[in-house]
Amino acid sequence: MARRTAALPLRDRIGSITSGTLAWIYAALLIVPFYYFIVSSFKDNEQIFESPLALPTTWDLSNFTTAIDQADLWLAVANSVLTTLFALLLTLVLALPASFALARARGRAGKVVEGVFALGFLIPSFAALFPTFLLAAALGLFHTRTFVVFLLPATALPLSVVILTSFMRTIPRELEEAASMDGATSLQVLRQVYLPICIPGIATVLLLNFLSFWNAYLYPLILIGPDTAQRTIQVALPTLKVDAGTDYGVLMAGTLFTLLPVYLVYTLLQRQMQRALLSGAVKG
Amino acid sequence: MTTLVDAATDTAAGTSPPGAPAGARRRGTLRERFPGLALPALVWYAVFMIGPVVAMFVIAFLSWPGMLVTPTFAGLDNFATVFADETFWAATRNSAVQIVVGLPVMIVLAFLLAFYVVQKPRGHRVLRYLLFIPALISAPATAMVFYAMLNPDGLVNGILAPLGFGGTAWLADPSTALGAIIAVELWSGIGYSAVLVASRLDGVDTEIVQAARIDGAGDWRIAWRMYWPIARDFIGVVTMLQFLSMLFNSAQNVLLLTQGGPGTSTTTLAYLIYQKAFVEADLGYSQAVGVVLFVIGLLGMGAIRRVLRATH
């Protein structure tokens, strides 16, 4: 293709030249902030302001230790890990049986229930943050991680149910009928017939929700609050920004620290993660 | 979004096996007709998602000037207050600018990027890898990086100073603050939109494109006359996704970067809801704006759907 286009007159290549230039400018705009904040996390304010793009003179980790001490980042990571894991678990516990039932339902009720979940994409859950906060208070779970563990799966249900249901629809009904003949209950059919086949769908749902749960900000901020013993990493990070005299090196070190788990997962599971992100919106 | 995509696939799926249902329906037990295993998820979803939205509509009609005050019924008073408030109109203006300027720029650039990537030029793998980056980073992390870059001594001014522009406090200057917020949203939105659009363009039959090239169509024509119409309905879905995200989630960036200031120059409607509820404790006002935002969301989706409807 590239060789073919090169042979075309200039007038015909304007499209490629324009979009190519834009593409690489955007790529640079993606890389430069990264480079800047990574090198900044090894510098002090003076070096950052004087020579923003220079490599650090020493690879000193003191900004990281300061950031970790100042914002209790280890504790915050532990809270994020706990919240994310339990929320993921709860999402699967709720979404798997639901998708199983919806994929097999033949009547109108199934359609209606599916429609209710699909409408969920339109719900501006953020606008309803205050009533959510009241709900937390009413349940006696205000300022706890527990409430966020309960809430996050609810926000993830529409997409998870849609993805898993479409996966389960591809499984031939005969498989299930054969198992029922042998006297298997619904839950046994789900566990022994459907689950093994749905592993790719489950992986997609887990990766997608891992990203959104780990990166969640406003819900944990409002519902868990500033208590260092409970707050998640996303809430802890901005506390490194101080109105008067932010230490930018420390702030960038903290940011890098926050991003590491996501990058670790992205590097290990790049293919799956890209597929998950694509199906996340194509279905959603 | 899914509603729209699914509504189409549902009707398609519903009509495809015409022979089967008659026998199946007679055999259908209650268990098959009612998806009982979906109940826990449905209840969970109703309590944590639908409940709060319903409550939002109720609170919008209450006079509730603080958590410890007992709310009373206020009728349309909150809406009257909202519509008479300067700040509300400033927020509406800001949200309008954000969407009218930000959204078309984001979608057009994302389309051009996607068009470039699907031609598989040199380095397209690297590009695809990079385009995913913004989708991985949390709002606080993105905001902190931009906070560092846009501060008066930050990277942006560091680059501009030798060119003779310098010293702008991008986030603290009323004339640039909203632009800075939009720039952050473009930065994080373009890549993901491009990846999504590219996934649709990948499916375009290359033979038609080759034929058009032989007929002498240039790249620009191929992009806008062939790829755009083919991907139009899908681009519509991506546009809706980004529209809702700008409308509702802009509050996070505003909260992290400017807190609505200076003055009201970056107060968007979504941020106004947050501010009234959690800073000023004017709960009826806050939720009335929530209702307004909900309606704007629906109207905007309808408009986008109309403009980017499938034409083939």
PDB file of N, CA, C and O in Angstrom, chain B residues 116-171:
ATOM      1  N   TYR B 116      -5.660   6.838   8.678  1.00  0.00           N
ATOM      2  CA  TYR B 116      -4.228   6.662   8.445  1.00  0.00           C
ATOM      3  C   TYR B 116      -3.763   5.281   8.924  1.00  0.00           C
ATOM      4  O   TYR B 116      -3.058   4.572   8.207  1.00  0.00           O
ATOM      5  N   VAL B 117      -4.201   4.906  10.127  1.00  0.00           N
ATOM      6  CA  VAL B 117      -3.732   3.651  10.719  1.00  0.00           C
ATOM      7  C   VAL B 117      -4.164   2.441   9.890  1.00  0.00           C
ATOM      8  O   VAL B 117      -3.389   1.515   9.692  1.00  0.00           O
ATOM      9  N   VAL B 118      -5.397   2.463   9.348  1.00  0.00           N
ATOM     10  CA  VAL B 118      -5.857   1.270   8.624  1.00  0.00           C
ATOM     11  C   VAL B 118      -5.178   1.111   7.261  1.00  0.00           C
ATOM     12  O   VAL B 118      -5.259   0.038   6.677  1.00  0.00           O
ATOM     13  N   GLN B 119      -4.502   2.155   6.763  1.00  0.00           N
ATOM     14  CA  GLN B 119      -3.727   1.978   5.528  1.00  0.00           C
ATOM     15  C   GLN B 119      -2.446   1.185   5.798  1.00  0.00           C
ATOM     16  O   GLN B 119      -1.686   0.931   4.884  1.00  0.00           O
ATOM     17  N   LYS B 120      -2.207   0.864   7.063  1.00  0.00           N
ATOM     18  CA  LYS B 120      -1.007   0.151   7.486  1.00  0.00           C
ATOM     19  C   LYS B 120       0.280   0.797   6.972  1.00  0.00           C
ATOM     20  O   LYS B 120       1.085   0.160   6.289  1.00  0.00           O
ATOM     21  N   PRO B 121       0.491   2.086   7.268  1.00  0.00           N
ATOM     22  CA  PRO B 121       1.754   2.720   6.892  1.00  0.00           C
ATOM     23  C   PRO B 121       2.871   2.215   7.807  1.00  0.00           C
ATOM     24  O   PRO B 121       2.593   1.471   8.766  1.00  0.00           O
ATOM     25  N   ARG B 122       4.091   2.618   7.508  1.00  0.00           N
ATOM     26  CA  ARG B 122       5.197   2.217   8.377  1.00  0.00           C
ATOM     27  C   ARG B 122       4.920   2.726   9.794  1.00  0.00           C
ATOM     28  O   ARG B 122       4.520   3.873   9.965  1.00  0.00           O
ATOM     29  N   GLY B 123       5.121   1.848  10.768  1.00  0.00           N
ATOM     30  CA  GLY B 123       4.948   2.262  12.155  1.00  0.00           C
ATOM     31  C   GLY B 123       3.519   2.197  12.659  1.00  0.00           C
ATOM     32  O   GLY B 123       3.220   2.683  13.739  1.00  0.00           O
ATOM     33  N   HIS B 124       2.621   1.564  11.898  1.00  0.00           N
ATOM     34  CA  HIS B 124       1.230   1.576  12.359  1.00  0.00           C
ATOM     35  C   HIS B 124       1.032   0.763  13.629  1.00  0.00           C
ATOM     36  O   HIS B 124       0.156   1.044  14.416  1.00  0.00           O
ATOM     37  N   ARG B 125       1.890  -0.233  13.839  1.00  0.00           N
ATOM     38  CA  ARG B 125       1.770  -1.001  15.087  1.00  0.00           C
ATOM     39  C   ARG B 125       2.110  -0.143  16.299  1.00  0.00           C
ATOM     40  O   ARG B 125       1.424  -0.175  17.319  1.00  0.00           O
ATOM     41  N   VAL B 126       3.176   0.622  16.159  1.00  0.00           N
ATOM     42  CA  VAL B 126       3.577   1.531  17.246  1.00  0.00           C
ATOM     43  C   VAL B 126       2.444   2.514  17.515  1.00  0.00           C
ATOM     44  O   VAL B 126       2.075   2.751  18.663  1.00  0.00           O
ATOM     45  N   LEU B 127       1.881   3.055  16.431  1.00  0.00           N
ATOM     46  CA  LEU B 127       0.784   4.009  16.585  1.00  0.00           C
ATOM     47  C   LEU B 127      -0.379   3.395  17.344  1.00  0.00           C
ATOM     48  O   LEU B 127      -0.920   3.980  18.275  1.00  0.00           O
ATOM     49  N   ARG B 128      -0.757   2.178  16.916  1.00  0.00           N
ATOM     50  CA  ARG B 128      -1.894   1.541  17.584  1.00  0.00           C
ATOM     51  C   ARG B 128      -1.609   1.326  19.071  1.00  0.00           C
ATOM     52  O   ARG B 128      -2.488   1.493  19.900  1.00  0.00           O
ATOM     53  N   TYR B 129      -0.373   0.962  19.375  1.00  0.00           N
ATOM     54  CA  TYR B 129      -0.011   0.765  20.776  1.00  0.00           C
ATOM     55  C   TYR B 129      -0.157   2.084  21.537  1.00  0.00           C
ATOM     56  O   TYR B 129      -0.749   2.129  22.613  1.00  0.00           O
ATOM     57  N   LEU B 130       0.354   3.158  20.939  1.00  0.00           N
ATOM     58  CA  LEU B 130       0.319   4.454  21.621  1.00  0.00           C
ATOM     59  C   LEU B 130      -1.104   4.971  21.804  1.00  0.00           C
ATOM     60  O   LEU B 130      -1.435   5.556  22.829  1.00  0.00           O
ATOM     61  N   LEU B 131      -1.951   4.732  20.785  1.00  0.00           N
ATOM     62  CA  LEU B 131      -3.301   5.288  20.851  1.00  0.00           C
ATOM     63  C   LEU B 131      -4.096   4.759  22.047  1.00  0.00           C
ATOM     64  O   LEU B 131      -5.025   5.404  22.512  1.00  0.00           O
ATOM     65  N   PHE B 132      -3.709   3.597  22.528  1.00  0.00           N
ATOM     66  CA  PHE B 132      -4.423   3.031  23.675  1.00  0.00           C
ATOM     67  C   PHE B 132      -4.040   3.698  24.997  1.00  0.00           C
ATOM     68  O   PHE B 132      -4.758   3.581  25.980  1.00  0.00           O
ATOM     69  N   ILE B 133      -2.902   4.371  25.006  1.00  0.00           N
ATOM     70  CA  ILE B 133      -2.378   4.880  26.280  1.00  0.00           C
ATOM     71  C   ILE B 133      -3.400   5.682  27.094  1.00  0.00           C
ATOM     72  O   ILE B 133      -3.637   5.377  28.264  1.00  0.00           O
ATOM     73  N   PRO B 134      -4.055   6.686  26.488  1.00  0.00           N
ATOM     74  CA  PRO B 134      -4.955   7.494  27.324  1.00  0.00           C
ATOM     75  C   PRO B 134      -6.088   6.688  27.949  1.00  0.00           C
ATOM     76  O   PRO B 134      -6.577   7.038  29.020  1.00  0.00           O
ATOM     77  N   ALA B 135      -6.499   5.607  27.288  1.00  0.00           N
ATOM     78  CA  ALA B 135      -7.603   4.813  27.823  1.00  0.00           C
ATOM     79  C   ALA B 135      -7.199   4.084  29.106  1.00  0.00           C
ATOM     80  O   ALA B 135      -8.050   3.621  29.850  1.00  0.00           O
ATOM     81  N   LEU B 136      -5.897   3.975  29.342  1.00  0.00           N
ATOM     82  CA  LEU B 136      -5.445   3.203  30.502  1.00  0.00           C
ATOM     83  C   LEU B 136      -5.261   4.064  31.741  1.00  0.00           C
ATOM     84  O   LEU B 136      -5.245   3.582  32.858  1.00  0.00           O
ATOM     85  N   ILE B 137      -5.078   5.360  31.517  1.00  0.00           N
ATOM     86  CA  ILE B 137      -4.675   6.229  32.624  1.00  0.00           C
ATOM     87  C   ILE B 137      -5.887   6.801  33.337  1.00  0.00           C
ATOM     88  O   ILE B 137      -6.828   7.260  32.699  1.00  0.00           O
ATOM     89  N   SER B 138      -5.846   6.800  34.650  1.00  0.00           N
ATOM     90  CA  SER B 138      -6.979   7.320  35.413  1.00  0.00           C
ATOM     91  C   SER B 138      -7.054   8.841  35.290  1.00  0.00           C
ATOM     92  O   SER B 138      -6.071   9.504  34.969  1.00  0.00           O
ATOM     93  N   ALA B 139      -8.245   9.376  35.577  1.00  0.00           N
ATOM     94  CA  ALA B 139      -8.433  10.823  35.523  1.00  0.00           C
ATOM     95  C   ALA B 139      -7.460  11.561  36.457  1.00  0.00           C
ATOM     96  O   ALA B 139      -6.852  12.547  36.040  1.00  0.00           O
ATOM     97  N   PRO B 140      -7.275  11.101  37.710  1.00  0.00           N
ATOM     98  CA  PRO B 140      -6.330  11.832  38.558  1.00  0.00           C
ATOM     99  C   PRO B 140      -4.907  11.835  38.000  1.00  0.00           C
ATOM    100  O   PRO B 140      -4.236  12.867  38.033  1.00  0.00           O
ATOM    101  N   ALA B 141      -4.452  10.709  37.440  1.00  0.00           N
ATOM    102  CA  ALA B 141      -3.087  10.654  36.923  1.00  0.00           C
ATOM    103  C   ALA B 141      -2.931  11.595  35.724  1.00  0.00           C
ATOM    104  O   ALA B 141      -1.968  12.367  35.653  1.00  0.00           O
ATOM    105  N   THR B 142      -3.905  11.553  34.800  1.00  0.00           N
ATOM    106  CA  THR B 142      -3.867  12.464  33.648  1.00  0.00           C
ATOM    107  C   THR B 142      -3.839  13.909  34.143  1.00  0.00           C
ATOM    108  O   THR B 142      -3.030  14.719  33.688  1.00  0.00           O
ATOM    109  N   ALA B 143      -4.728  14.211  35.065  1.00  0.00           N
ATOM    110  CA  ALA B 143      -4.832  15.582  35.549  1.00  0.00           C
ATOM    111  C   ALA B 143      -3.535  16.032  36.214  1.00  0.00           C
ATOM    112  O   ALA B 143      -3.097  17.167  36.017  1.00  0.00           O
ATOM    113  N   MET B 144      -2.905  15.153  36.978  1.00  0.00           N
ATOM    114  CA  MET B 144      -1.672  15.553  37.662  1.00  0.00           C
ATOM    115  C   MET B 144      -0.557  15.838  36.661  1.00  0.00           C
ATOM    116  O   MET B 144       0.223  16.776  36.833  1.00  0.00           O
ATOM    117  N   VAL B 145      -0.478  15.015  35.599  1.00  0.00           N
ATOM    118  CA  VAL B 145       0.552  15.253  34.580  1.00  0.00           C
ATOM    119  C   VAL B 145       0.300  16.602  33.905  1.00  0.00           C
ATOM    120  O   VAL B 145       1.222  17.405  33.714  1.00  0.00           O
ATOM    121  N   PHE B 146      -0.956  16.888  33.563  1.00  0.00           N
ATOM    122  CA  PHE B 146      -1.254  18.168  32.922  1.00  0.00           C
ATOM    123  C   PHE B 146      -1.086  19.334  33.887  1.00  0.00           C
ATOM    124  O   PHE B 146      -0.674  20.415  33.483  1.00  0.00           O
ATOM    125  N   TYR B 147      -1.369  19.090  35.146  1.00  0.00           N
ATOM    126  CA  TYR B 147      -1.163  20.133  36.155  1.00  0.00           C
ATOM    127  C   TYR B 147       0.307  20.542  36.170  1.00  0.00           C
ATOM    128  O   TYR B 147       0.647  21.725  36.200  1.00  0.00           O
ATOM    129  N   ALA B 148       1.184  19.542  36.105  1.00  0.00           N
ATOM    130  CA  ALA B 148       2.615  19.825  36.102  1.00  0.00           C
ATOM    131  C   ALA B 148       3.043  20.513  34.798  1.00  0.00           C
ATOM    132  O   ALA B 148       3.871  21.413  34.813  1.00  0.00           O
ATOM    133  N   MET B 149       2.456  20.102  33.683  1.00  0.00           N
ATOM    134  CA  MET B 149       2.878  20.678  32.405  1.00  0.00           C
ATOM    135  C   MET B 149       2.379  22.096  32.205  1.00  0.00           C
ATOM    136  O   MET B 149       3.024  22.904  31.559  1.00  0.00           O
ATOM    137  N   LEU B 150       1.162  22.392  32.748  1.00  0.00           N
ATOM    138  CA  LEU B 150       0.531  23.677  32.472  1.00  0.00           C
ATOM    139  C   LEU B 150       0.815  24.736  33.527  1.00  0.00           C
ATOM    140  O   LEU B 150       0.403  25.880  33.374  1.00  0.00           O
ATOM    141  N   ASN B 151       1.513  24.370  34.601  1.00  0.00           N
ATOM    142  CA  ASN B 151       1.777  25.402  35.600  1.00  0.00           C
ATOM    143  C   ASN B 151       2.750  26.420  34.994  1.00  0.00           C
ATOM    144  O   ASN B 151       3.430  26.134  34.016  1.00  0.00           O
ATOM    145  N   PRO B 152       2.771  27.654  35.563  1.00  0.00           N
ATOM    146  CA  PRO B 152       3.544  28.718  34.903  1.00  0.00           C
ATOM    147  C   PRO B 152       5.001  28.341  34.623  1.00  0.00           C
ATOM    148  O   PRO B 152       5.586  28.814  33.661  1.00  0.00           O
ATOM    149  N   ASP B 153       5.594  27.482  35.445  1.00  0.00           N
ATOM    150  CA  ASP B 153       6.983  27.083  35.226  1.00  0.00           C
ATOM    151  C   ASP B 153       7.074  25.717  34.556  1.00  0.00           C
ATOM    152  O   ASP B 153       8.124  25.096  34.541  1.00  0.00           O
ATOM    153  N   GLY B 154       5.949  25.239  34.026  1.00  0.00           N
ATOM    154  CA  GLY B 154       5.922  23.865  33.524  1.00  0.00           C
ATOM    155  C   GLY B 154       6.449  23.711  32.116  1.00  0.00           C
ATOM    156  O   GLY B 154       7.020  24.636  31.526  1.00  0.00           O
ATOM    157  N   LEU B 155       6.238  22.522  31.563  1.00  0.00           N
ATOM    158  CA  LEU B 155       6.797  22.161  30.266  1.00  0.00           C
ATOM    159  C   LEU B 155       6.293  23.062  29.140  1.00  0.00           C
ATOM    160  O   LEU B 155       7.077  23.509  28.302  1.00  0.00           O
ATOM    161  N   VAL B 156       4.983  23.341  29.134  1.00  0.00           N
ATOM    162  CA  VAL B 156       4.416  24.096  28.018  1.00  0.00           C
ATOM    163  C   VAL B 156       5.077  25.467  27.922  1.00  0.00           C
ATOM    164  O   VAL B 156       5.541  25.879  26.849  1.00  0.00           O
ATOM    165  N   ASN B 157       5.186  26.162  29.057  1.00  0.00           N
ATOM    166  CA  ASN B 157       5.844  27.461  29.022  1.00  0.00           C
ATOM    167  C   ASN B 157       7.330  27.319  28.772  1.00  0.00           C
ATOM    168  O   ASN B 157       7.954  28.181  28.155  1.00  0.00           O
ATOM    169  N   GLY B 158       7.922  26.227  29.244  1.00  0.00           N
ATOM    170  CA  GLY B 158       9.336  25.966  28.998  1.00  0.00           C
ATOM    171  C   GLY B 158       9.628  25.893  27.504  1.00  0.00           C
ATOM    172  O   GLY B 158      10.662  26.351  27.035  1.00  0.00           O
ATOM    173  N   ILE B 159       8.680  25.309  26.758  1.00  0.00           N
ATOM    174  CA  ILE B 159       8.859  25.204  25.309  1.00  0.00           C
ATOM    175  C   ILE B 159       8.539  26.527  24.623  1.00  0.00           C
ATOM    176  O   ILE B 159       9.210  26.919  23.670  1.00  0.00           O
ATOM    177  N   LEU B 160       7.513  27.233  25.144  1.00  0.00           N
ATOM    178  CA  LEU B 160       7.075  28.468  24.488  1.00  0.00           C
ATOM    179  C   LEU B 160       7.985  29.660  24.791  1.00  0.00           C
ATOM    180  O   LEU B 160       8.073  30.584  23.991  1.00  0.00           O
ATOM    181  N   ALA B 161       8.674  29.632  25.946  1.00  0.00           N
ATOM    182  CA  ALA B 161       9.466  30.795  26.365  1.00  0.00           C
ATOM    183  C   ALA B 161      10.477  31.229  25.305  1.00  0.00           C
ATOM    184  O   ALA B 161      10.545  32.417  24.969  1.00  0.00           O
ATOM    185  N   PRO B 162      11.265  30.309  24.736  1.00  0.00           N
ATOM    186  CA  PRO B 162      12.241  30.725  23.713  1.00  0.00           C
ATOM    187  C   PRO B 162      11.571  31.365  22.501  1.00  0.00           C
ATOM    188  O   PRO B 162      12.198  32.112  21.763  1.00  0.00           O
ATOM    189  N   LEU B 163      10.289  31.049  22.265  1.00  0.00           N
ATOM    190  CA  LEU B 163       9.583  31.616  21.115  1.00  0.00           C
ATOM    191  C   LEU B 163       8.975  32.977  21.436  1.00  0.00           C
ATOM    192  O   LEU B 163       8.313  33.585  20.599  1.00  0.00           O
ATOM    193  N   GLY B 164       9.139  33.391  22.678  1.00  0.00           N
ATOM    194  CA  GLY B 164       8.661  34.720  23.026  1.00  0.00           C
ATOM    195  C   GLY B 164       7.303  34.769  23.690  1.00  0.00           C
ATOM    196  O   GLY B 164       6.820  35.818  24.060  1.00  0.00           O
ATOM    197  N   PHE B 165       6.649  33.608  23.817  1.00  0.00           N
ATOM    198  CA  PHE B 165       5.414  33.603  24.623  1.00  0.00           C
ATOM    199  C   PHE B 165       5.795  32.931  25.930  1.00  0.00           C
ATOM    200  O   PHE B 165       6.333  31.896  25.916  1.00  0.00           O
ATOM    201  N   GLY B 166       5.499  33.469  27.003  1.00  0.00           N
ATOM    202  CA  GLY B 166       5.825  32.731  28.214  1.00  0.00           C
ATOM    203  C   GLY B 166       5.008  33.270  29.338  1.00  0.00           C
ATOM    204  O   GLY B 166       4.304  34.265  29.186  1.00  0.00           O
ATOM    205  N   GLY B 167       5.084  32.609  30.453  1.00  0.00           N
ATOM    206  CA  GLY B 167       4.498  33.132  31.665  1.00  0.00           C
ATOM    207  C   GLY B 167       2.987  33.064  31.754  1.00  0.00           C
ATOM    208  O   GLY B 167       2.402  33.597  32.678  1.00  0.00           O
ATOM    209  N   THR B 168       2.315  32.404  30.782  1.00  0.00           N
ATOM    210  CA  THR B 168       0.873  32.265  30.940  1.00  0.00           C
ATOM    211  C   THR B 168       0.586  31.226  32.017  1.00  0.00           C
ATOM    212  O   THR B 168       1.148  30.135  31.981  1.00  0.00           O
ATOM    213  N   ALA B 169      -0.294  31.581  32.959  1.00  0.00           N
ATOM    214  CA  ALA B 169      -0.747  30.588  33.935  1.00  0.00           C
ATOM    215  C   ALA B 169      -1.991  29.943  33.339  1.00  0.00           C
ATOM    216  O   ALA B 169      -3.103  30.382  33.577  1.00  0.00           O
ATOM    217  N   TRP B 170      -1.775  28.916  32.507  1.00  0.00           N
ATOM    218  CA  TRP B 170      -2.850  28.364  31.682  1.00  0.00           C
ATOM    219  C   TRP B 170      -4.118  28.036  32.464  1.00  0.00           C
ATOM    220  O   TRP B 170      -5.215  28.284  31.991  1.00  0.00           O
ATOM    221  N   LEU B 171      -3.954  27.472  33.649  1.00  0.00           N
ATOM    222  CA  LEU B 171      -5.131  27.025  34.394  1.00  0.00           C
ATOM    223  C   LEU B 171      -5.711  28.128  35.264  1.00  0.00           C
ATOM    224  O   LEU B 171      -6.817  28.007  35.773  1.00  0.00           O
TER     225      LEU B 171
END
